[in-house]
Amino acid sequence: MSGKPAARQGDMTQVGGPIVQGSAGVLIGAPTGVACSVCPTGEASPKYGNPVNPLLGAKVLPGETDIALPGPLPFVLSRAYSSYRTKTPAPVGLCGPGWKLPSDLWLQLRGDGLILNDNGGRSVHFEPLAPGEIQYSRSESFWLARGGAASQHNSHPLSVMWGMLPEAVRLCPHIYLATNSPQGPWWVLGWAERVPGADEALPAPLPPYRVLTGVVDGYGRRLTYHRDGAYGGAVTAVTDSTGRRYRLVLTTQAQRAAQAASASSSSLSPAPSSFPSFSSPPSPRSPSSWSETLPVTACGEDSGIRLSAVWLVEDPACPDALPPQPLVRYGYTARGELEAVYDRSGAEVRRFEYDAGQPGRMTAHRYAGRPASRYRYDDAGRVTEQVNPEGLGYAFAYEKNKITVTDSLGRREVLHTEGEGGLKRVVMKEQADGSVIRSGYDGSGRLEWRTDAAGRKTTY
């Protein structure tokens, strides 16, 4: 690790962060029980509401699982959201601005270093790697490696895991790998094969980035992301370790605009949602609100390609009993924002609303049959208020090294912080009952000691 602090979205989960409930695989595509970086968990990063990360002022949603069929190394499709914007964003993912999928792992290859963007929004900086070299990030607790070596020295904690990789992966200096445990799995970072144009040199040059192409666990089992087709290297299919194959149906902005125009003239157009509107963009059912291109935003480069449905197309265990409907479907606004999620029966299970002036900034969300939670932001993009009609509401006030959180019952907590960016930590928390909790951290942002309300000190 170069020693540079990481700039990330939900940055505090390294200290006391439990596994995100409700998701079998939360970080970079594997069901390994890794804490999600968008989730404000533990005393170092307290959470409020449904939820809000007050240190970043970000509205976040942990991994919401849409697909998780059983298997030794299954394909788990989960979505994570954060309203925070890193200074070095990866391109917008298949679920639109703010959202990340397990496959949204992106490694930027720059002349002065490497930047790993994970599916939780972190931008982790590394120095350039030589073929076969491995670097460890102390603050993030994971390794980044480069192929080009048949084996690693026996003293290296990853030597056994390195041997589990296919030989073609181990020996290729153009492939990068990441893992957070000596027991695995490896996340394999490669590139989508591209047919060169008639006027291009052969073979086609490699791109200045790497994307997630597969996962290999400690037993050599593989999960493969297929990125073929005419969608700019986006994931079009996934094959899990049991041999199941999933087809990801992708659409472009132009295709969705044409579908909206067609639906508006059809008597089968779905009825307008009863979801309350506040600062919402124009309805996607109005063809005049759609354009064939998307505007440039601070969310990163946006191709306009979105995931519309996932089908199970092969299952060795049940080859003649494949489901006749997609396992999950997604709907989008005219600006390419994720608007609704539908389960395999076609029922709407989630709905979202966004700020009319800030694409991708979530202003409301609800589950089926539940009231909507609403959010307001200040000019800096920080959440200032959460309103829940059937639960506690929260107000957030931001000062230099101080954040005040007040709930709808008048109870107040004050968070005193030190550090900036990815190393920002809560060093003192004044609770509503008047008690105080203090904490200390090392140079990598890891918890060293904590003093509870009774004055008892615990060191780590």
PDB file of C-alpha atoms in Angstrom, residues 153-417:
ATOM      1  CA  HIS A 153       7.137 -17.676  -1.928  1.00  0.00           C
ATOM      2  CA  ASN A 154       5.980 -20.193   0.671  1.00  0.00           C
ATOM      3  CA  SER A 155       6.285 -17.557   3.396  1.00  0.00           C
ATOM      4  CA  HIS A 156       3.667 -15.341   1.749  1.00  0.00           C
ATOM      5  CA  PRO A 157       0.174 -15.683   3.298  1.00  0.00           C
ATOM      6  CA  LEU A 158      -1.360 -15.903  -0.189  1.00  0.00           C
ATOM      7  CA  SER A 159       0.967 -18.589  -1.571  1.00  0.00           C
ATOM      8  CA  VAL A 160      -1.624 -21.382  -1.257  1.00  0.00           C
ATOM      9  CA  MET A 161      -4.428 -19.263  -2.688  1.00  0.00           C
ATOM     10  CA  TRP A 162      -2.178 -18.246  -5.577  1.00  0.00           C
ATOM     11  CA  GLY A 163      -1.856 -21.900  -6.524  1.00  0.00           C
ATOM     12  CA  MET A 164      -5.655 -22.222  -6.749  1.00  0.00           C
ATOM     13  CA  LEU A 165      -5.743 -19.793  -9.668  1.00  0.00           C
ATOM     14  CA  PRO A 166      -5.823 -21.138 -13.236  1.00  0.00           C
ATOM     15  CA  GLU A 167      -2.340 -21.162 -14.743  1.00  0.00           C
ATOM     16  CA  ALA A 168      -3.367 -18.771 -17.509  1.00  0.00           C
ATOM     17  CA  VAL A 169      -4.410 -16.226 -14.866  1.00  0.00           C
ATOM     18  CA  ARG A 170      -1.297 -16.617 -12.704  1.00  0.00           C
ATOM     19  CA  LEU A 171       1.085 -16.186 -15.625  1.00  0.00           C
ATOM     20  CA  CYS A 172      -0.630 -13.255 -17.364  1.00  0.00           C
ATOM     21  CA  PRO A 173       0.948  -9.897 -16.335  1.00  0.00           C
ATOM     22  CA  HIS A 174      -2.068  -8.010 -17.692  1.00  0.00           C
ATOM     23  CA  ILE A 175      -4.478  -9.535 -15.144  1.00  0.00           C
ATOM     24  CA  TYR A 176      -4.907  -8.105 -11.639  1.00  0.00           C
ATOM     25  CA  LEU A 177      -6.432  -9.795  -8.610  1.00  0.00           C
ATOM     26  CA  ALA A 178      -7.836  -8.736  -5.246  1.00  0.00           C
ATOM     27  CA  THR A 179      -8.690 -10.627  -2.076  1.00  0.00           C
ATOM     28  CA  ASN A 180      -9.431  -9.797   1.537  1.00  0.00           C
ATOM     29  CA  SER A 181      -8.463 -13.129   3.087  1.00  0.00           C
ATOM     30  CA  PRO A 182      -5.760 -15.818   2.778  1.00  0.00           C
ATOM     31  CA  GLN A 183      -8.698 -18.238   2.450  1.00  0.00           C
ATOM     32  CA  GLY A 184     -10.025 -16.338  -0.549  1.00  0.00           C
ATOM     33  CA  PRO A 185     -11.779 -15.825  -2.777  1.00  0.00           C
ATOM     34  CA  TRP A 186      -9.829 -14.074  -5.533  1.00  0.00           C
ATOM     35  CA  TRP A 187     -11.599 -11.399  -7.561  1.00  0.00           C
ATOM     36  CA  VAL A 188     -10.106 -11.603 -11.051  1.00  0.00           C
ATOM     37  CA  LEU A 189      -9.753  -8.273 -12.871  1.00  0.00           C
ATOM     38  CA  GLY A 190      -9.378  -8.578 -16.609  1.00  0.00           C
ATOM     39  CA  TRP A 191     -10.869  -6.949 -19.678  1.00  0.00           C
ATOM     40  CA  ALA A 192     -13.608  -7.569 -22.210  1.00  0.00           C
ATOM     41  CA  GLU A 193     -12.304  -8.894 -25.499  1.00  0.00           C
ATOM     42  CA  ARG A 194     -12.878  -6.441 -28.331  1.00  0.00           C
ATOM     43  CA  VAL A 195     -12.707  -6.995 -32.067  1.00  0.00           C
ATOM     44  CA  PRO A 196     -10.440  -4.283 -33.530  1.00  0.00           C
ATOM     45  CA  GLY A 197     -11.699  -2.038 -36.293  1.00  0.00           C
ATOM     46  CA  ALA A 198     -10.505  -2.292 -39.872  1.00  0.00           C
ATOM     47  CA  ASP A 199      -8.110   0.639 -39.432  1.00  0.00           C
ATOM     48  CA  GLU A 200      -6.739  -0.483 -36.032  1.00  0.00           C
ATOM     49  CA  ALA A 201      -3.522  -2.317 -35.285  1.00  0.00           C
ATOM     50  CA  LEU A 202      -3.718  -6.019 -34.491  1.00  0.00           C
ATOM     51  CA  PRO A 203      -4.209  -7.174 -31.841  1.00  0.00           C
ATOM     52  CA  ALA A 204      -6.480  -4.542 -30.282  1.00  0.00           C
ATOM     53  CA  PRO A 205      -4.677  -2.600 -27.516  1.00  0.00           C
ATOM     54  CA  LEU A 206      -5.661  -3.308 -23.923  1.00  0.00           C
ATOM     55  CA  PRO A 207      -7.807  -0.665 -22.196  1.00  0.00           C
ATOM     56  CA  PRO A 208      -6.399   1.542 -19.378  1.00  0.00           C
ATOM     57  CA  TYR A 209      -8.654  -0.173 -16.845  1.00  0.00           C
ATOM     58  CA  ARG A 210      -9.630  -3.628 -15.619  1.00  0.00           C
ATOM     59  CA  VAL A 211     -13.079  -4.981 -14.752  1.00  0.00           C
ATOM     60  CA  LEU A 212     -14.343  -7.964 -12.772  1.00  0.00           C
ATOM     61  CA  THR A 213     -14.288 -11.029 -15.019  1.00  0.00           C
ATOM     62  CA  GLY A 214     -14.508 -13.797 -12.438  1.00  0.00           C
ATOM     63  CA  VAL A 215     -14.205 -15.066  -8.880  1.00  0.00           C
ATOM     64  CA  VAL A 216     -12.085 -18.055  -7.772  1.00  0.00           C
ATOM     65  CA  ASP A 217     -12.439 -19.494  -4.253  1.00  0.00           C
ATOM     66  CA  GLY A 218      -9.953 -21.455  -2.151  1.00  0.00           C
ATOM     67  CA  TYR A 219     -11.035 -24.751  -3.724  1.00  0.00           C
ATOM     68  CA  GLY A 220     -10.582 -23.592  -7.297  1.00  0.00           C
ATOM     69  CA  ARG A 221     -14.307 -23.177  -7.976  1.00  0.00           C
ATOM     70  CA  ARG A 222     -15.160 -20.374 -10.386  1.00  0.00           C
ATOM     71  CA  LEU A 223     -17.812 -17.749 -10.960  1.00  0.00           C
ATOM     72  CA  THR A 224     -17.525 -16.210 -14.434  1.00  0.00           C
ATOM     73  CA  TYR A 225     -18.784 -12.830 -15.640  1.00  0.00           C
ATOM     74  CA  HIS A 226     -19.299 -12.787 -19.413  1.00  0.00           C
ATOM     75  CA  ARG A 227     -18.841  -9.409 -21.064  1.00  0.00           C
ATOM     76  CA  ASP A 228     -19.456 -10.193 -24.728  1.00  0.00           C
ATOM     77  CA  GLY A 229     -21.976  -8.447 -26.928  1.00  0.00           C
ATOM     78  CA  ALA A 230     -22.519  -4.926 -28.199  1.00  0.00           C
ATOM     79  CA  TYR A 231     -22.726  -3.188 -24.814  1.00  0.00           C
ATOM     80  CA  GLY A 232     -19.238  -1.802 -24.342  1.00  0.00           C
ATOM     81  CA  GLY A 233     -17.915  -4.592 -22.122  1.00  0.00           C
ATOM     82  CA  ALA A 234     -20.888  -4.645 -19.723  1.00  0.00           C
ATOM     83  CA  VAL A 235     -21.824  -7.945 -18.058  1.00  0.00           C
ATOM     84  CA  THR A 236     -24.270  -9.836 -20.280  1.00  0.00           C
ATOM     85  CA  ALA A 237     -24.231 -13.251 -18.565  1.00  0.00           C
ATOM     86  CA  VAL A 238     -22.947 -14.997 -15.436  1.00  0.00           C
ATOM     87  CA  THR A 239     -22.048 -18.663 -14.906  1.00  0.00           C
ATOM     88  CA  ASP A 240     -21.836 -19.829 -11.284  1.00  0.00           C
ATOM     89  CA  SER A 241     -19.891 -22.732  -9.786  1.00  0.00           C
ATOM     90  CA  THR A 242     -22.807 -25.183 -10.219  1.00  0.00           C
ATOM     91  CA  GLY A 243     -23.064 -24.513 -13.959  1.00  0.00           C
ATOM     92  CA  ARG A 244     -26.127 -22.287 -13.776  1.00  0.00           C
ATOM     93  CA  ARG A 245     -26.111 -19.552 -16.388  1.00  0.00           C
ATOM     94  CA  TYR A 246     -27.903 -16.250 -15.961  1.00  0.00           C
ATOM     95  CA  ARG A 247     -28.651 -13.904 -18.851  1.00  0.00           C
ATOM     96  CA  LEU A 248     -28.615 -10.188 -18.066  1.00  0.00           C
ATOM     97  CA  VAL A 249     -30.926  -8.216 -20.341  1.00  0.00           C
ATOM     98  CA  LEU A 250     -29.414  -4.775 -20.992  1.00  0.00           C
ATOM     99  CA  THR A 251     -31.013  -1.723 -22.597  1.00  0.00           C
ATOM    100  CA  THR A 252     -29.676   1.579 -23.873  1.00  0.00           C
ATOM    101  CA  GLN A 253     -31.170   4.991 -23.176  1.00  0.00           C
ATOM    102  CA  ALA A 254     -32.420   5.151 -26.775  1.00  0.00           C
ATOM    103  CA  GLN A 255     -34.187   1.799 -26.399  1.00  0.00           C
ATOM    104  CA  ARG A 256     -35.885   2.860 -23.172  1.00  0.00           C
ATOM    105  CA  ALA A 257     -36.985   6.123 -24.777  1.00  0.00           C
ATOM    106  CA  ALA A 258     -38.536   4.163 -27.649  1.00  0.00           C
ATOM    107  CA  GLN A 259     -40.255   1.810 -25.198  1.00  0.00           C
ATOM    108  CA  ALA A 260     -41.667   4.759 -23.252  1.00  0.00           C
ATOM    109  CA  ALA A 261     -43.024   6.296 -26.442  1.00  0.00           C
ATOM    110  CA  SER A 262     -44.597   2.986 -27.417  1.00  0.00           C
ATOM    111  CA  ALA A 263     -46.079   2.403 -23.966  1.00  0.00           C
ATOM    112  CA  SER A 264     -47.624   5.880 -23.859  1.00  0.00           C
ATOM    113  CA  SER A 265     -49.730   5.054 -26.904  1.00  0.00           C
ATOM    114  CA  SER A 266     -50.744   1.622 -25.651  1.00  0.00           C
ATOM    115  CA  SER A 267     -53.827   0.902 -23.597  1.00  0.00           C
ATOM    116  CA  LEU A 268     -51.723  -1.613 -21.670  1.00  0.00           C
ATOM    117  CA  SER A 269     -49.563   1.121 -20.145  1.00  0.00           C
ATOM    118  CA  PRO A 270     -49.339   0.543 -16.353  1.00  0.00           C
ATOM    119  CA  ALA A 271     -51.326   2.799 -14.091  1.00  0.00           C
ATOM    120  CA  PRO A 272     -49.472   5.673 -12.425  1.00  0.00           C
ATOM    121  CA  SER A 273     -47.936   4.811  -9.090  1.00  0.00           C
ATOM    122  CA  SER A 274     -49.547   6.045  -5.891  1.00  0.00           C
ATOM    123  CA  PHE A 275     -46.095   6.759  -4.479  1.00  0.00           C
ATOM    124  CA  PRO A 276     -46.030  10.351  -3.152  1.00  0.00           C
ATOM    125  CA  SER A 277     -44.108  12.808  -5.292  1.00  0.00           C
ATOM    126  CA  PHE A 278     -41.721  15.441  -3.965  1.00  0.00           C
ATOM    127  CA  SER A 279     -38.954  16.969  -6.093  1.00  0.00           C
ATOM    128  CA  SER A 280     -39.353  14.075  -8.489  1.00  0.00           C
ATOM    129  CA  PRO A 281     -38.248  14.050 -12.123  1.00  0.00           C
ATOM    130  CA  PRO A 282     -40.811  13.849 -14.891  1.00  0.00           C
ATOM    131  CA  SER A 283     -42.667  10.556 -15.121  1.00  0.00           C
ATOM    132  CA  PRO A 284     -40.997   8.006 -17.398  1.00  0.00           C
ATOM    133  CA  ARG A 285     -44.436   7.311 -18.842  1.00  0.00           C
ATOM    134  CA  SER A 286     -44.394  10.731 -20.477  1.00  0.00           C
ATOM    135  CA  PRO A 287     -42.565  10.349 -23.816  1.00  0.00           C
ATOM    136  CA  SER A 288     -41.705  14.053 -23.914  1.00  0.00           C
ATOM    137  CA  SER A 289     -39.497  13.636 -20.814  1.00  0.00           C
ATOM    138  CA  TRP A 290     -37.216  11.090 -22.508  1.00  0.00           C
ATOM    139  CA  SER A 291     -34.165  11.822 -24.625  1.00  0.00           C
ATOM    140  CA  GLU A 292     -31.888   9.375 -26.394  1.00  0.00           C
ATOM    141  CA  THR A 293     -28.805  10.568 -24.481  1.00  0.00           C
ATOM    142  CA  LEU A 294     -28.098  11.227 -20.812  1.00  0.00           C
ATOM    143  CA  PRO A 295     -26.646  14.477 -19.418  1.00  0.00           C
ATOM    144  CA  VAL A 296     -23.120  14.646 -18.024  1.00  0.00           C
ATOM    145  CA  THR A 297     -23.149  14.562 -14.199  1.00  0.00           C
ATOM    146  CA  ALA A 298     -20.700  14.275 -11.288  1.00  0.00           C
ATOM    147  CA  CYS A 299     -21.521  10.565 -10.953  1.00  0.00           C
ATOM    148  CA  GLY A 300     -18.921   9.509 -13.512  1.00  0.00           C
ATOM    149  CA  GLU A 301     -18.973   8.572 -17.173  1.00  0.00           C
ATOM    150  CA  ASP A 302     -22.389   7.192 -18.145  1.00  0.00           C
ATOM    151  CA  SER A 303     -22.932   4.986 -21.193  1.00  0.00           C
ATOM    152  CA  GLY A 304     -26.680   4.874 -20.579  1.00  0.00           C
ATOM    153  CA  ILE A 305     -26.654   1.056 -20.490  1.00  0.00           C
ATOM    154  CA  ARG A 306     -28.918  -0.348 -17.777  1.00  0.00           C
ATOM    155  CA  LEU A 307     -29.883  -3.766 -16.438  1.00  0.00           C
ATOM    156  CA  SER A 308     -33.573  -4.396 -17.150  1.00  0.00           C
ATOM    157  CA  ALA A 309     -34.007  -8.090 -16.236  1.00  0.00           C
ATOM    158  CA  VAL A 310     -32.178 -11.272 -15.241  1.00  0.00           C
ATOM    159  CA  TRP A 311     -33.188 -14.696 -16.580  1.00  0.00           C
ATOM    160  CA  LEU A 312     -32.060 -18.150 -15.484  1.00  0.00           C
ATOM    161  CA  VAL A 313     -31.313 -19.800 -18.850  1.00  0.00           C
ATOM    162  CA  GLU A 314     -29.343 -22.911 -17.818  1.00  0.00           C
ATOM    163  CA  ASP A 315     -29.538 -25.107 -14.721  1.00  0.00           C
ATOM    164  CA  PRO A 316     -27.848 -28.539 -14.822  1.00  0.00           C
ATOM    165  CA  ALA A 317     -29.909 -29.707 -11.829  1.00  0.00           C
ATOM    166  CA  CYS A 318     -33.262 -28.821 -13.447  1.00  0.00           C
ATOM    167  CA  PRO A 319     -32.707 -28.451 -17.200  1.00  0.00           C
ATOM    168  CA  ASP A 320     -36.418 -28.874 -18.021  1.00  0.00           C
ATOM    169  CA  ALA A 321     -37.826 -26.691 -15.247  1.00  0.00           C
ATOM    170  CA  LEU A 322     -36.438 -23.243 -15.998  1.00  0.00           C
ATOM    171  CA  PRO A 323     -38.634 -20.347 -14.831  1.00  0.00           C
ATOM    172  CA  PRO A 324     -40.795 -18.828 -17.613  1.00  0.00           C
ATOM    173  CA  GLN A 325     -40.365 -15.333 -16.172  1.00  0.00           C
ATOM    174  CA  PRO A 326     -37.264 -13.300 -15.281  1.00  0.00           C
ATOM    175  CA  LEU A 327     -35.998 -13.654 -11.730  1.00  0.00           C
ATOM    176  CA  VAL A 328     -36.004  -9.876 -11.296  1.00  0.00           C
ATOM    177  CA  ARG A 329     -36.883  -6.812 -13.378  1.00  0.00           C
ATOM    178  CA  TYR A 330     -35.896  -3.147 -13.056  1.00  0.00           C
ATOM    179  CA  GLY A 331     -37.546   0.087 -14.147  1.00  0.00           C
ATOM    180  CA  TYR A 332     -35.821   3.443 -14.737  1.00  0.00           C
ATOM    181  CA  THR A 333     -36.648   7.125 -14.921  1.00  0.00           C
ATOM    182  CA  ALA A 334     -36.116   9.252 -18.005  1.00  0.00           C
ATOM    183  CA  ARG A 335     -32.673  10.168 -16.596  1.00  0.00           C
ATOM    184  CA  GLY A 336     -31.565   6.552 -16.204  1.00  0.00           C
ATOM    185  CA  GLU A 337     -32.131   6.391 -12.427  1.00  0.00           C
ATOM    186  CA  LEU A 338     -33.345   3.158 -10.838  1.00  0.00           C
ATOM    187  CA  GLU A 339     -37.038   3.722 -10.148  1.00  0.00           C
ATOM    188  CA  ALA A 340     -38.574   0.328  -9.340  1.00  0.00           C
ATOM    189  CA  VAL A 341     -37.673  -3.303  -8.656  1.00  0.00           C
ATOM    190  CA  TYR A 342     -40.041  -6.175  -9.517  1.00  0.00           C
ATOM    191  CA  ASP A 343     -39.737  -9.757  -8.268  1.00  0.00           C
ATOM    192  CA  ARG A 344     -40.207 -12.926 -10.334  1.00  0.00           C
ATOM    193  CA  SER A 345     -44.000 -12.725  -9.957  1.00  0.00           C
ATOM    194  CA  GLY A 346     -44.014  -9.228 -11.442  1.00  0.00           C
ATOM    195  CA  ALA A 347     -44.911  -7.547  -8.144  1.00  0.00           C
ATOM    196  CA  GLU A 348     -43.235  -4.241  -7.326  1.00  0.00           C
ATOM    197  CA  VAL A 349     -41.108  -4.647  -4.198  1.00  0.00           C
ATOM    198  CA  ARG A 350     -39.097  -1.389  -4.173  1.00  0.00           C
ATOM    199  CA  ARG A 351     -39.588   2.155  -5.466  1.00  0.00           C
ATOM    200  CA  PHE A 352     -37.271   5.181  -5.443  1.00  0.00           C
ATOM    201  CA  GLU A 353     -37.490   8.930  -6.120  1.00  0.00           C
ATOM    202  CA  TYR A 354     -34.669  11.380  -6.946  1.00  0.00           C
ATOM    203  CA  ASP A 355     -33.937  15.096  -6.856  1.00  0.00           C
ATOM    204  CA  ALA A 356     -35.078  16.870 -10.023  1.00  0.00           C
ATOM    205  CA  GLY A 357     -31.906  18.989 -10.101  1.00  0.00           C
ATOM    206  CA  GLN A 358     -29.349  16.361  -9.045  1.00  0.00           C
ATOM    207  CA  PRO A 359     -29.444  13.095 -11.029  1.00  0.00           C
ATOM    208  CA  GLY A 360     -28.928  10.086  -8.798  1.00  0.00           C
ATOM    209  CA  ARG A 361     -29.558  11.901  -5.495  1.00  0.00           C
ATOM    210  CA  MET A 362     -32.220   9.838  -3.741  1.00  0.00           C
ATOM    211  CA  THR A 363     -35.002  11.802  -2.053  1.00  0.00           C
ATOM    212  CA  ALA A 364     -37.281   8.901  -1.108  1.00  0.00           C
ATOM    213  CA  HIS A 365     -37.589   5.145  -1.066  1.00  0.00           C
ATOM    214  CA  ARG A 366     -40.136   2.632   0.121  1.00  0.00           C
ATOM    215  CA  TYR A 367     -40.792  -1.076   0.350  1.00  0.00           C
ATOM    216  CA  ALA A 368     -44.056  -2.559  -0.891  1.00  0.00           C
ATOM    217  CA  GLY A 369     -46.843  -1.878   1.593  1.00  0.00           C
ATOM    218  CA  ARG A 370     -44.765   0.507   3.711  1.00  0.00           C
ATOM    219  CA  PRO A 371     -44.653   4.299   3.923  1.00  0.00           C
ATOM    220  CA  ALA A 372     -41.953   6.244   2.129  1.00  0.00           C
ATOM    221  CA  SER A 373     -38.870   7.579   3.905  1.00  0.00           C
ATOM    222  CA  ARG A 374     -37.969  11.036   2.563  1.00  0.00           C
ATOM    223  CA  TYR A 375     -34.677  12.952   2.559  1.00  0.00           C
ATOM    224  CA  ARG A 376     -33.599  16.565   2.149  1.00  0.00           C
ATOM    225  CA  TYR A 377     -30.082  17.799   1.346  1.00  0.00           C
ATOM    226  CA  ASP A 378     -28.069  20.985   1.719  1.00  0.00           C
ATOM    227  CA  ASP A 379     -26.179  22.709  -1.090  1.00  0.00           C
ATOM    228  CA  ALA A 380     -23.118  20.519  -0.423  1.00  0.00           C
ATOM    229  CA  GLY A 381     -25.138  17.352  -1.033  1.00  0.00           C
ATOM    230  CA  ARG A 382     -25.304  16.310   2.634  1.00  0.00           C
ATOM    231  CA  VAL A 383     -28.475  14.892   4.154  1.00  0.00           C
ATOM    232  CA  THR A 384     -30.026  17.460   6.509  1.00  0.00           C
ATOM    233  CA  GLU A 385     -33.333  15.763   7.290  1.00  0.00           C
ATOM    234  CA  GLN A 386     -35.006  12.390   7.145  1.00  0.00           C
ATOM    235  CA  VAL A 387     -38.791  12.136   7.485  1.00  0.00           C
ATOM    236  CA  ASN A 388     -40.490   8.827   8.259  1.00  0.00           C
ATOM    237  CA  PRO A 389     -44.274   9.097   8.796  1.00  0.00           C
ATOM    238  CA  GLU A 390     -44.371   5.918  10.921  1.00  0.00           C
ATOM    239  CA  GLY A 391     -41.019   6.136  12.676  1.00  0.00           C
ATOM    240  CA  LEU A 392     -38.346   8.449  13.997  1.00  0.00           C
ATOM    241  CA  GLY A 393     -37.246  11.408  11.917  1.00  0.00           C
ATOM    242  CA  TYR A 394     -33.763  12.912  12.106  1.00  0.00           C
ATOM    243  CA  ALA A 395     -32.160  16.296  11.516  1.00  0.00           C
ATOM    244  CA  PHE A 396     -28.427  16.664  10.827  1.00  0.00           C
ATOM    245  CA  ALA A 397     -26.345  19.811  11.422  1.00  0.00           C
ATOM    246  CA  TYR A 398     -22.763  19.912  10.124  1.00  0.00           C
ATOM    247  CA  GLU A 399     -19.902  21.984  11.552  1.00  0.00           C
ATOM    248  CA  LYS A 400     -16.128  21.769  11.413  1.00  0.00           C
ATOM    249  CA  ASN A 401     -15.207  18.495  13.191  1.00  0.00           C
ATOM    250  CA  LYS A 402     -18.686  18.322  14.717  1.00  0.00           C
ATOM    251  CA  ILE A 403     -22.006  16.784  13.667  1.00  0.00           C
ATOM    252  CA  THR A 404     -25.232  17.195  15.647  1.00  0.00           C
ATOM    253  CA  VAL A 405     -28.020  14.655  15.197  1.00  0.00           C
ATOM    254  CA  THR A 406     -31.487  15.383  16.617  1.00  0.00           C
ATOM    255  CA  ASP A 407     -34.388  12.942  16.357  1.00  0.00           C
ATOM    256  CA  SER A 408     -38.099  13.774  16.184  1.00  0.00           C
ATOM    257  CA  LEU A 409     -38.451  13.241  19.963  1.00  0.00           C
ATOM    258  CA  GLY A 410     -35.941  16.009  20.662  1.00  0.00           C
ATOM    259  CA  ARG A 411     -33.068  13.740  21.685  1.00  0.00           C
ATOM    260  CA  ARG A 412     -29.669  14.988  20.581  1.00  0.00           C
ATOM    261  CA  GLU A 413     -26.325  13.331  19.958  1.00  0.00           C
ATOM    262  CA  VAL A 414     -23.096  15.141  19.052  1.00  0.00           C
ATOM    263  CA  LEU A 415     -20.292  13.480  17.092  1.00  0.00           C
ATOM    264  CA  HIS A 416     -16.820  15.022  17.382  1.00  0.00           C
ATOM    265  CA  THR A 417     -14.522  13.972  14.543  1.00  0.00           C
TER     266      THR A 417
END
